Coordinates of C-alpha atoms in Angstrom, one line a residue:
M1 CA -4.8 255.1 -146.5
V2 CA -3.0 257.8 -144.6
E3 CA -0.1 259.4 -146.4
H4 CA 2.1 258.0 -144.1
A5 CA 2.4 254.7 -145.0
M6 CA 5.1 256.5 -145.2
M7 CA 7.0 256.2 -143.3
F8 CA 5.9 252.6 -142.8
R9 CA 7.3 251.9 -146.2
S10 CA 9.6 249.5 -144.5
Y11 CA 10.7 246.3 -146.2
I12 CA 7.5 244.7 -145.1
F13 CA 5.4 247.0 -147.3
S14 CA 7.7 248.4 -150.0
V15 CA 9.4 245.2 -151.1
A16 CA 6.0 243.8 -152.0
C17 CA 5.2 246.9 -154.0
L18 CA 8.5 246.8 -155.8
A19 CA 8.1 243.2 -156.7
F20 CA 5.0 243.9 -158.6
S21 CA 5.6 247.4 -159.8
S22 CA 8.2 245.1 -161.2
A23 CA 32.1 251.0 -140.7
C24 CA 33.5 254.0 -141.7
T25 CA 32.2 257.5 -141.2
A26 CA 34.4 260.3 -142.7
A27 CA 35.0 263.5 -140.9
T28 CA 32.3 266.1 -141.7
P29 CA 32.4 269.9 -141.6
E30 CA 31.0 271.6 -138.5
A31 CA 27.3 271.6 -138.7
G32 CA 26.1 274.7 -140.6
A33 CA 29.6 275.6 -141.9
V34 CA 28.6 274.9 -145.5
Q35 CA 25.8 276.8 -147.2
A36 CA 24.2 274.9 -150.1
K37 CA 23.7 276.8 -153.3
A38 CA 21.6 276.2 -156.3
L39 CA 23.2 276.1 -159.8
N40 CA 20.2 277.8 -161.4
T41 CA 16.5 278.6 -161.0
K42 CA 13.9 279.4 -163.5
T43 CA 10.1 280.1 -163.5
V44 CA 8.2 277.6 -165.7
P45 CA 4.5 277.0 -166.5
C46 CA 3.0 274.9 -163.8
W47 CA 2.7 271.2 -164.6
F48 CA -0.8 271.1 -163.2
D49 CA -4.1 272.9 -163.6
T50 CA -3.7 275.7 -161.0
T51 CA -7.5 276.5 -161.1
R52 CA -8.2 273.1 -159.5
I53 CA -6.2 273.9 -156.3
P54 CA -8.5 275.1 -153.5
T55 CA -6.7 278.4 -152.9
S56 CA -7.0 282.1 -153.8
R57 CA -3.2 282.4 -153.7
T58 CA -1.0 282.9 -156.7
L59 CA 0.9 279.6 -157.5
V60 CA 4.3 280.1 -159.0
C61 CA 6.2 277.0 -160.3
R62 CA 10.0 276.9 -160.6
Y63 CA 12.7 274.4 -161.3
V64 CA 15.7 274.9 -159.0
T65 CA 18.9 273.1 -160.3
V66 CA 21.2 271.6 -157.7
P67 CA 24.2 269.3 -157.9
Q68 CA 23.8 265.6 -157.0
W69 CA 26.5 266.0 -154.4
H70 CA 26.4 269.4 -152.7
P71 CA 30.0 270.5 -152.1
G72 CA 31.2 269.8 -148.5
I73 CA 28.1 267.9 -147.6
T74 CA 28.8 264.2 -147.9
G75 CA 28.5 262.5 -144.5
G76 CA 29.8 258.9 -144.3
L77 CA 29.9 258.8 -148.1
A78 CA 32.7 261.3 -148.4
G79 CA 34.9 260.9 -151.4
N80 CA 32.6 258.6 -153.3
A81 CA 31.0 261.0 -155.7
Q82 CA 31.6 259.9 -159.3
P83 CA 32.6 262.3 -162.1
G84 CA 30.1 263.0 -164.9
L85 CA 27.0 263.1 -162.7
R86 CA 24.1 265.1 -164.1
P87 CA 22.6 268.0 -162.1
L88 CA 19.2 267.6 -160.7
Q89 CA 16.1 269.8 -161.3
I90 CA 13.9 270.2 -158.2
A91 CA 10.3 270.9 -158.8
V92 CA 9.2 273.8 -156.5
V93 CA 5.8 275.4 -156.1
V94 CA 5.4 278.7 -154.1
A95 CA 1.9 279.6 -153.0
E96 CA 2.3 283.3 -152.6
S97 CA 0.6 285.2 -149.8
A98 CA -1.8 288.0 -151.0
T99 CA -0.5 290.3 -148.4
A100 CA 3.0 291.2 -147.3
S101 CA 4.2 289.5 -144.1
S102 CA 7.1 289.9 -141.8
E103 CA 6.9 286.2 -141.0
P104 CA 9.3 283.8 -142.7
P105 CA 7.9 281.4 -145.4
L106 CA 6.6 278.0 -144.4
F107 CA 8.4 275.1 -146.1
V108 CA 6.4 271.8 -146.3
L109 CA 8.5 268.6 -146.0
G110 CA 6.3 265.7 -147.0
G111 CA 6.5 262.0 -146.2
G112 CA 7.7 259.0 -148.1
P113 CA 10.2 260.2 -149.3
E114 CA 7.9 260.9 -152.2
A115 CA 6.4 263.7 -154.3
T116 CA 4.7 266.4 -152.3
T117 CA 3.4 268.9 -155.0
P118 CA 0.6 266.5 -156.0
K119 CA -0.8 266.9 -152.5
L120 CA -1.6 270.6 -153.3
W121 CA -5.1 269.4 -154.4
W122 CA -6.1 268.2 -150.9
Q123 CA -3.6 269.5 -148.4
M124 CA -3.5 273.2 -149.3
P125 CA -6.3 274.2 -146.9
Y126 CA -4.3 272.5 -144.1
W127 CA -1.1 274.3 -145.0
E128 CA -2.9 277.6 -145.3
S129 CA -4.4 277.2 -141.9
M130 CA -0.9 277.1 -140.4
A131 CA 0.8 279.5 -142.7
G132 CA -1.4 282.6 -142.2
D133 CA -0.2 285.6 -144.2
R134 CA 3.1 284.1 -145.4
D135 CA 4.4 282.2 -148.5
I136 CA 4.1 278.4 -148.6
V137 CA 6.9 276.5 -150.4
V138 CA 6.4 272.9 -151.5
H139 CA 8.8 270.8 -153.5
D140 CA 9.2 267.3 -154.8
Y141 CA 12.2 265.5 -153.4
R142 CA 15.1 264.8 -155.8
G143 CA 14.3 261.9 -158.1
V144 CA 10.5 261.8 -157.6
G145 CA 7.4 263.5 -158.7
Y146 CA 8.0 266.3 -161.2
S147 CA 11.7 266.7 -160.2
K148 CA 14.1 265.6 -162.9
P149 CA 15.5 263.1 -163.6
S150 CA 13.1 260.5 -162.2
I151 CA 15.0 257.6 -160.6
S152 CA 12.3 255.1 -161.5
C153 CA 13.8 252.2 -163.4
D154 CA 12.1 250.4 -166.3
V155 CA 13.7 247.0 -166.6
A156 CA 13.8 245.9 -170.2
E157 CA 11.5 242.9 -170.9
R158 CA 14.4 240.8 -172.2
D159 CA 16.4 241.5 -169.0
A160 CA 13.4 240.6 -166.8
R161 CA 12.8 237.4 -168.6
R162 CA 16.4 236.4 -168.5
L163 CA 16.4 236.9 -164.7
E164 CA 13.2 234.9 -164.4
T165 CA 14.8 232.0 -166.2
E166 CA 18.0 232.3 -164.1
F167 CA 16.1 232.2 -160.8
S168 CA 13.2 229.9 -161.9
V169 CA 10.5 232.5 -161.2
D170 CA 7.6 233.0 -163.6
R171 CA 5.7 236.2 -162.8
D172 CA 2.9 235.3 -165.2
T173 CA 2.0 232.0 -163.4
V174 CA 3.0 232.7 -159.8
R175 CA 0.2 234.5 -158.0
A176 CA 1.1 238.0 -157.0
E177 CA 0.4 237.5 -153.3
D178 CA 2.6 234.4 -153.4
F179 CA 5.5 235.9 -155.3
L180 CA 7.6 236.9 -152.3
E181 CA 7.1 233.5 -150.7
H182 CA 8.8 231.9 -153.7
P183 CA 12.3 230.7 -152.6
N184 CA 14.1 232.5 -155.4
A185 CA 11.9 235.7 -155.5
R186 CA 14.2 237.8 -153.4
K187 CA 17.2 236.8 -155.5
L188 CA 15.3 238.0 -158.5
L189 CA 14.4 241.3 -156.8
G190 CA 18.1 241.7 -155.9
S191 CA 19.1 241.3 -159.5
L192 CA 16.4 243.7 -160.6
Y193 CA 17.8 246.3 -158.2
A194 CA 21.3 245.7 -159.4
T195 CA 20.2 246.2 -163.0
C196 CA 18.4 249.4 -162.0
A197 CA 21.5 250.8 -160.2
A198 CA 23.7 250.0 -163.1
R199 CA 21.3 251.7 -165.5
G200 CA 21.2 254.8 -163.3
K201 CA 25.0 255.0 -163.2
S202 CA 25.1 254.8 -167.0
Q203 CA 22.7 257.8 -167.1
G204 CA 24.8 259.9 -164.7
V205 CA 22.7 259.2 -161.6
D206 CA 24.3 258.0 -158.3
Y207 CA 21.7 256.5 -155.9
R208 CA 24.1 257.1 -153.0
A209 CA 23.5 260.8 -153.4
F210 CA 19.8 260.4 -152.6
T211 CA 20.1 260.8 -148.8
A212 CA 18.7 263.0 -146.1
R213 CA 22.0 265.0 -146.0
Q214 CA 21.8 265.9 -149.7
I215 CA 18.0 266.4 -149.6
A216 CA 18.4 268.8 -146.6
A217 CA 21.0 270.7 -148.7
D218 CA 18.4 270.9 -151.5
V219 CA 16.1 272.6 -149.0
D220 CA 18.8 275.2 -148.0
A221 CA 19.6 275.8 -151.7
I222 CA 15.9 276.2 -152.7
A223 CA 15.4 278.8 -149.9
G224 CA 18.4 280.7 -151.1
A225 CA 17.4 280.5 -154.8
L226 CA 14.0 281.9 -153.9
G227 CA 15.6 284.9 -152.2
F228 CA 15.0 283.9 -148.6
T229 CA 18.2 284.9 -146.8
G230 CA 17.3 284.1 -143.2
A231 CA 15.6 281.4 -141.2
V232 CA 12.4 279.8 -142.4
D233 CA 9.7 277.7 -140.7
L234 CA 9.3 274.0 -141.5
V235 CA 6.4 271.6 -141.2
G236 CA 7.4 267.9 -141.7
E237 CA 5.3 264.8 -141.8
S238 CA 6.6 261.3 -141.4
Y239 CA 9.9 261.1 -143.4
G240 CA 9.8 264.9 -143.5
T241 CA 10.2 265.0 -139.7
R242 CA 13.5 263.3 -140.0
L243 CA 14.5 265.6 -142.8
A244 CA 13.6 268.6 -140.7
Q245 CA 16.0 267.5 -138.0
V246 CA 18.8 267.1 -140.6
V247 CA 18.1 270.6 -141.9
A248 CA 18.3 272.0 -138.4
M249 CA 21.6 270.2 -137.7
Q250 CA 23.3 270.7 -141.0
H251 CA 22.0 274.3 -141.7
P252 CA 21.2 275.6 -138.2
A253 CA 20.8 279.2 -139.3
R254 CA 18.1 278.2 -141.8
V255 CA 15.5 277.0 -139.2
R256 CA 13.4 279.1 -136.9
R257 CA 10.6 276.8 -135.9
A258 CA 9.7 273.3 -137.0
V259 CA 6.6 271.3 -136.5
V260 CA 7.3 267.6 -136.8
D261 CA 4.2 265.5 -137.1
G262 CA 4.5 261.7 -136.9
V263 CA 8.0 261.7 -135.7
S264 CA 11.0 259.6 -137.0
A265 CA 14.0 260.4 -134.8
Y266 CA 17.4 261.0 -136.4
G267 CA 19.8 258.3 -135.3
L268 CA 17.1 255.7 -134.9
D269 CA 17.3 252.6 -137.2
Y270 CA 13.7 252.9 -138.3
I271 CA 13.8 249.6 -140.2
G272 CA 15.6 247.6 -137.5
Q273 CA 13.5 249.1 -134.7
Q274 CA 10.0 248.5 -136.2
H275 CA 9.5 245.5 -133.9
A276 CA 10.2 247.7 -130.9
S277 CA 7.9 250.5 -132.1
L278 CA 5.0 248.1 -132.7
S279 CA 5.7 246.2 -129.5
A280 CA 5.7 249.4 -127.4
V281 CA 2.4 250.5 -128.8
L282 CA 0.8 247.0 -128.4
D283 CA 1.9 247.2 -124.8
R284 CA -0.1 250.4 -124.4
I285 CA -3.1 249.0 -126.2
S286 CA -3.0 245.9 -124.0
R287 CA -3.1 248.0 -120.8
A288 CA -5.7 250.4 -122.2
C289 CA -8.0 247.5 -123.2
Y290 CA -7.6 245.9 -119.8
G291 CA -8.6 249.3 -118.2
Q292 CA -11.9 249.3 -120.1
P293 CA -14.4 246.8 -118.7
A294 CA -16.1 246.0 -122.1
C295 CA -12.8 245.5 -123.9
R296 CA -11.4 243.5 -121.0
A297 CA -14.4 241.2 -121.0
A298 CA -14.3 240.7 -124.8
Y299 CA -10.6 240.3 -125.4
C300 CA -8.5 239.8 -122.3
G301 CA -9.6 236.5 -120.9
S302 CA -10.1 235.4 -117.3
D303 CA -6.3 234.9 -116.7
S304 CA -5.3 238.5 -117.3
D305 CA -2.8 240.0 -114.9
S306 CA -4.8 242.4 -112.8
V307 CA -1.6 243.6 -111.0
A308 CA 0.3 244.5 -114.2
G309 CA -3.0 245.5 -116.0
N310 CA -2.1 243.6 -119.2
C311 CA -4.6 242.0 -121.5
E312 CA -3.0 238.5 -121.5
L313 CA -5.3 236.8 -124.1
F314 CA -4.8 239.7 -126.5
E315 CA -1.0 239.3 -126.3
Q316 CA -1.2 235.6 -126.6
H317 CA -3.4 235.8 -129.7
I318 CA -0.9 238.2 -131.4
N319 CA 2.0 235.8 -130.9
E320 CA -0.1 232.8 -132.0
V321 CA -1.4 234.5 -135.2
A322 CA 2.1 235.4 -136.4
E323 CA 3.4 231.9 -135.7
R324 CA 0.4 230.2 -137.4
L325 CA 0.5 232.4 -140.5
H326 CA 4.2 231.7 -140.8
A327 CA 3.4 227.9 -140.8
K328 CA 0.3 228.2 -143.0
P329 CA -1.0 231.3 -144.7
V330 CA -4.7 231.9 -144.7
E331 CA -7.0 232.9 -147.5
V332 CA -9.9 235.3 -146.8
T333 CA -12.6 236.5 -149.2
W334 CA -14.1 239.9 -148.5
G335 CA -15.9 242.7 -150.3
G336 CA -19.3 243.0 -151.9
V337 CA -19.8 246.5 -150.5
A338 CA -22.2 248.7 -152.5
G339 CA -22.3 246.1 -155.3
G340 CA -18.5 245.8 -155.4
S341 CA -16.6 242.7 -156.4
M342 CA -15.5 240.0 -153.9
L343 CA -11.7 239.7 -153.4
T344 CA -9.6 236.9 -152.1
Q345 CA -6.4 237.6 -150.4
T346 CA -3.7 235.4 -148.9
L347 CA -2.5 236.5 -145.5
Y348 CA 1.1 235.9 -144.5
P349 CA 2.7 236.9 -141.1
T350 CA 3.5 240.4 -142.3
A351 CA -0.2 240.9 -143.0
I352 CA -1.2 241.3 -139.4
L353 CA 1.8 243.5 -138.7
S354 CA 1.0 245.7 -141.7
L355 CA -2.6 246.0 -140.7
L356 CA -2.0 246.7 -137.0
G357 CA 0.6 249.3 -137.9
L358 CA -1.7 251.1 -140.4
V359 CA -4.9 250.9 -138.3
S360 CA -3.1 252.1 -135.1
Q361 CA -2.1 255.2 -137.0
T362 CA -5.7 256.3 -137.7
P363 CA -8.9 257.0 -135.8
T364 CA -9.8 253.4 -136.5
A365 CA -7.3 252.3 -133.8
Y366 CA -10.2 251.4 -131.6
H367 CA -10.6 248.3 -133.8
V368 CA -7.1 246.8 -132.9
P369 CA -8.2 244.3 -130.3
A370 CA -11.1 243.2 -132.6
L371 CA -8.7 242.8 -135.5
V372 CA -6.4 240.6 -133.4
R373 CA -9.3 238.3 -132.4
A374 CA -10.5 238.2 -136.1
F375 CA -7.0 237.2 -137.3
H376 CA -6.9 234.5 -134.6
D377 CA -10.3 233.1 -135.6
A378 CA -9.1 233.1 -139.3
T379 CA -6.1 230.9 -138.4
E380 CA -8.6 228.4 -136.9
G381 CA -10.7 228.4 -140.1
R382 CA -13.3 231.0 -139.1
T383 CA -12.7 233.9 -141.5
E384 CA -16.2 235.6 -141.3
R385 CA -15.2 238.2 -138.7
L386 CA -12.0 239.1 -140.5
A387 CA -13.8 239.4 -143.8
R388 CA -16.3 241.8 -142.3
L389 CA -13.6 244.0 -140.8
M390 CA -11.6 244.0 -144.0
G391 CA -14.8 245.1 -145.8
L392 CA -15.2 247.8 -143.3
F393 CA -11.7 249.1 -143.9
G394 CA -11.8 248.5 -147.6
G395 CA -9.1 245.9 -147.2
L396 CA -6.4 248.5 -146.5
E397 CA -4.6 246.9 -149.4
L398 CA -3.1 244.3 -147.2
T399 CA -1.0 242.9 -150.1
D400 CA -1.2 245.9 -152.4
Q401 CA 0.0 243.8 -155.3
D402 CA -1.6 244.2 -158.7
A403 CA 0.4 242.4 -161.3
A404 CA 3.6 240.5 -161.1
S405 CA 4.3 241.2 -164.8
N406 CA 5.0 244.9 -164.4
E407 CA 8.8 245.6 -164.5
T408 CA 8.8 249.2 -163.4
L409 CA 10.4 250.0 -160.1
D410 CA 8.6 253.1 -158.9
A411 CA 10.6 256.2 -158.4
G412 CA 9.2 256.9 -154.9
L413 CA 10.0 253.3 -153.7
V414 CA 13.5 253.4 -155.2
L415 CA 14.1 256.7 -153.4
T416 CA 12.8 255.2 -150.2
F417 CA 15.3 252.4 -150.4
A418 CA 18.2 254.7 -151.4
A419 CA 17.4 257.1 -148.6
Y420 CA 16.7 254.5 -145.9
C421 CA 19.8 252.5 -146.7
A422 CA 22.1 255.5 -146.2
D423 CA 20.2 257.2 -143.4
Y424 CA 19.1 254.4 -141.1
R425 CA 21.9 251.8 -141.0
T426 CA 23.9 253.1 -138.1
P427 CA 21.6 253.2 -135.0
Q428 CA 22.5 255.6 -132.3
V429 CA 19.4 255.2 -130.2
R430 CA 16.8 252.4 -129.5
I431 CA 13.2 252.2 -128.5
A432 CA 12.5 250.5 -125.2
H433 CA 9.7 247.9 -124.9
Q434 CA 8.7 245.0 -122.6
G435 CA 9.5 242.2 -125.1
R436 CA 6.1 240.6 -124.7
F437 CA 5.6 240.0 -128.5
R438 CA 8.3 237.5 -129.4
S439 CA 6.9 236.4 -132.7
I440 CA 6.7 240.0 -134.0
E441 CA 10.3 240.6 -133.2
S442 CA 11.5 237.5 -135.1
I443 CA 9.5 238.4 -138.2
F444 CA 10.8 242.0 -138.2
L445 CA 14.4 241.0 -137.7
E446 CA 14.2 238.6 -140.7
H447 CA 12.9 241.4 -142.9
T448 CA 15.4 243.8 -141.5
R449 CA 18.2 241.5 -142.8
E450 CA 16.6 241.3 -146.2
F451 CA 16.1 245.0 -146.4
Y452 CA 19.8 245.7 -145.9
E453 CA 20.7 243.1 -148.4
T454 CA 18.7 245.2 -150.9
C455 CA 20.9 248.2 -150.0
G456 CA 23.9 246.2 -151.3
H457 CA 22.1 245.5 -154.6
L458 CA 21.7 249.3 -155.0
G459 CA 25.4 249.8 -154.4
I460 CA 24.8 251.5 -151.0
T461 CA 27.2 250.0 -148.5
E462 CA 28.1 252.9 -146.3
T463 CA 26.0 255.2 -144.0
D464 CA 25.2 258.8 -143.9
A465 CA 25.1 259.2 -140.1
G466 CA 27.0 261.2 -137.5
L467 CA 25.3 264.5 -137.3
S468 CA 24.6 266.3 -134.0
P469 CA 23.0 269.6 -133.1
S470 CA 25.2 272.6 -133.4
E471 CA 25.4 275.3 -130.7
R472 CA 24.5 277.7 -133.5
F473 CA 21.0 276.3 -133.7
S474 CA 18.7 278.6 -131.9
G475 CA 15.4 277.4 -133.3
A476 CA 12.7 275.2 -131.8
F477 CA 10.7 272.1 -132.5
L478 CA 7.2 271.0 -131.8
T479 CA 6.7 267.2 -131.9
I480 CA 3.3 265.7 -132.4
S481 CA 2.8 262.0 -132.0
G482 CA 0.0 259.5 -131.3
E483 CA -0.3 257.5 -128.1
F484 CA -1.4 254.4 -130.1
D485 CA 0.5 255.0 -133.3
A486 CA 2.8 252.1 -134.1
I487 CA 4.6 253.6 -137.0
T488 CA 6.0 256.9 -135.8
T489 CA 5.8 256.5 -132.0
M490 CA 5.8 258.8 -129.0
E491 CA 9.0 257.1 -128.0
S492 CA 10.6 258.4 -131.3
A493 CA 9.4 261.9 -130.4
A494 CA 11.0 261.7 -127.0
L495 CA 14.3 260.8 -128.7
V496 CA 14.1 264.1 -130.7
R497 CA 13.8 265.9 -127.4
G498 CA 16.8 264.0 -126.1
L499 CA 18.8 265.0 -129.2
F500 CA 18.1 268.7 -129.3
G501 CA 17.3 269.3 -125.6
A502 CA 14.2 269.9 -123.6
D503 CA 14.6 273.7 -124.0
R504 CA 14.4 273.3 -127.8
V505 CA 11.7 270.7 -128.2
Q506 CA 8.0 270.9 -127.0
Q507 CA 6.5 267.4 -127.1
R508 CA 2.8 266.8 -127.5
V509 CA 1.0 263.4 -127.5
L510 CA -2.5 262.7 -128.8
T511 CA -4.7 259.7 -128.1
H512 CA -5.1 259.1 -131.9
G513 CA -2.7 258.9 -134.7
P514 CA -0.4 261.9 -135.4
H515 CA -1.0 263.0 -139.0
V516 CA -2.7 266.4 -138.6
A517 CA -3.5 266.7 -142.2
T518 CA -5.6 263.6 -142.5
L519 CA -7.0 262.5 -139.2
A520 CA -10.4 263.9 -138.4
N521 CA -10.4 262.9 -134.7
S522 CA -7.1 264.6 -133.8
G523 CA -6.8 267.0 -136.7
D524 CA -8.4 270.1 -135.1
C525 CA -6.4 269.7 -131.9
A526 CA -3.1 269.1 -133.7
R527 CA -3.7 271.9 -136.2
S528 CA -4.4 274.4 -133.4
M529 CA -1.2 273.5 -131.6
A530 CA 0.9 273.7 -134.8
R531 CA -0.6 277.0 -135.7
E532 CA 0.0 278.5 -132.3
F533 CA 3.6 277.2 -132.2
L534 CA 4.5 278.6 -135.6
A535 CA 3.0 282.0 -134.7
T536 CA 4.4 282.3 -131.1
G537 CA 6.9 279.6 -130.5
N538 CA 4.7 278.0 -127.9
A539 CA 2.0 275.3 -128.2
S540 CA -0.7 275.1 -125.6
H541 CA -1.8 271.6 -124.6
C542 CA -5.1 270.5 -126.0
T543 CA -7.0 267.2 -125.4
T544 CA -8.5 264.7 -127.7
P545 CA -11.3 262.2 -126.8
P546 CA -10.1 259.1 -125.1
L547 CA -9.9 256.0 -127.3
T548 CA -12.7 253.5 -126.5
F549 CA -11.9 250.1 -128.0
D550 CA -14.7 248.4 -130.0
S551 CA -16.0 245.3 -128.3
S552 CA -19.0 244.7 -130.6
E553 CA -19.4 242.3 -133.5
P554 CA -18.3 244.1 -136.8
P555 CA -21.2 244.8 -139.2
A556 CA -21.7 242.6 -142.2
S557 CA -19.9 243.8 -145.3
N558 CA -22.8 243.2 -147.7

């Protein structure tokens, strides 16, 4: 699925993966007053086969050593740095231009937060299309990928078994998809996190230092270590869009132009506002479906409000599906494509939210009304339509759970929790919506509470908020978002414009999802805007085809 799910690694997605892959704000320095510096940098043999990367550029690999807590950059966690913390080595790859250029380098800030250098294999052509004759700099965020140390946590078998006994949860007999519905499962997860945090501390790793403020300082330090003394250009995707904003506020002299693609606004509680994001997009899908005769006839019902232009039956079905799945989960068997095996999955209320969020972010967004109808049929015992759609999408890994007996907490997911806990807990802005999807809001709010409980288990109890743009920032942003993207919404992009000012932010909205690297339907348009903006500081408007919702019966999956 799209790299993204990035950003949609909210509690709803990531806590399931973790289960089975085992108000004080201190005064901060004036934005830009502190320059982050690397402790050391050295060129090393690349950790991958450079001949496999689709580029003619010379690839140079380095490790840039940085402190866990950059001096003077602490945010709301000021004064909490512990002595004896080990320095961090950040894995950096520079794709050097074959010709000299007067243009600044292009720094790629990936999503997640997760490793970015592994994406060289398939995203290099996209980055090159925007970079032109300039160097491209890619790095793995602290704690993940090839950066050292990894903050993954291998829980010892004896500890895991002891916790299972204490909380009466047997991972070997409880089905993976049922694990999180077990009444004591989240208590077990909390203890696993606490064990992981204690182990990290004993190894000189403080999870509270894995925040956007510190990662942004890494970017500044990497630029300096590579010899770039002035401003650079940034392209951020998903979580990288939020990071780009922090770099611009914290190190304003370091940023010339930034393309932020699939926008997460700084100051927005991404976890707590997911119900609002999804509701706002479903409002738009409801009105758009009503405006298309075939979609209106198939999914809106005869009682639809012709004055408001809302698809009433579509909205009713969403609320009913969430409520019914909460009362009684549904099993659906799908597969058999090209001789593949059949799979049976149990669908809980979060399944429809996960699927709607992911599908709306891709060119397959035209299936959303059909998906809602299929889910509704499934809650009434008719699963054939949903099975066919899931076969069409490859299931989209609705439950993404392989084995409940694996005790490894993946580094990318641990970093996601550590970063989100510190960065998102103090909302400064909110997303407006009509409040028509009551069941979605109740489900999200429950998981928001559970997410922030996890923060406590990791030892993160304070926030890393409070930044604002400096008058010293003279750069510019281009925001790219999708009209029907429920994960990183056009509302979030508008918040970035409100934060930095209309004179500093050009906002562009596409009819499909935002991720310019992976979406075929909007990729050319988005790439052309990004390329023009990075070259000239201005992005011309381009248009993408209107989204026509599918009102036909989905094809058979076998």
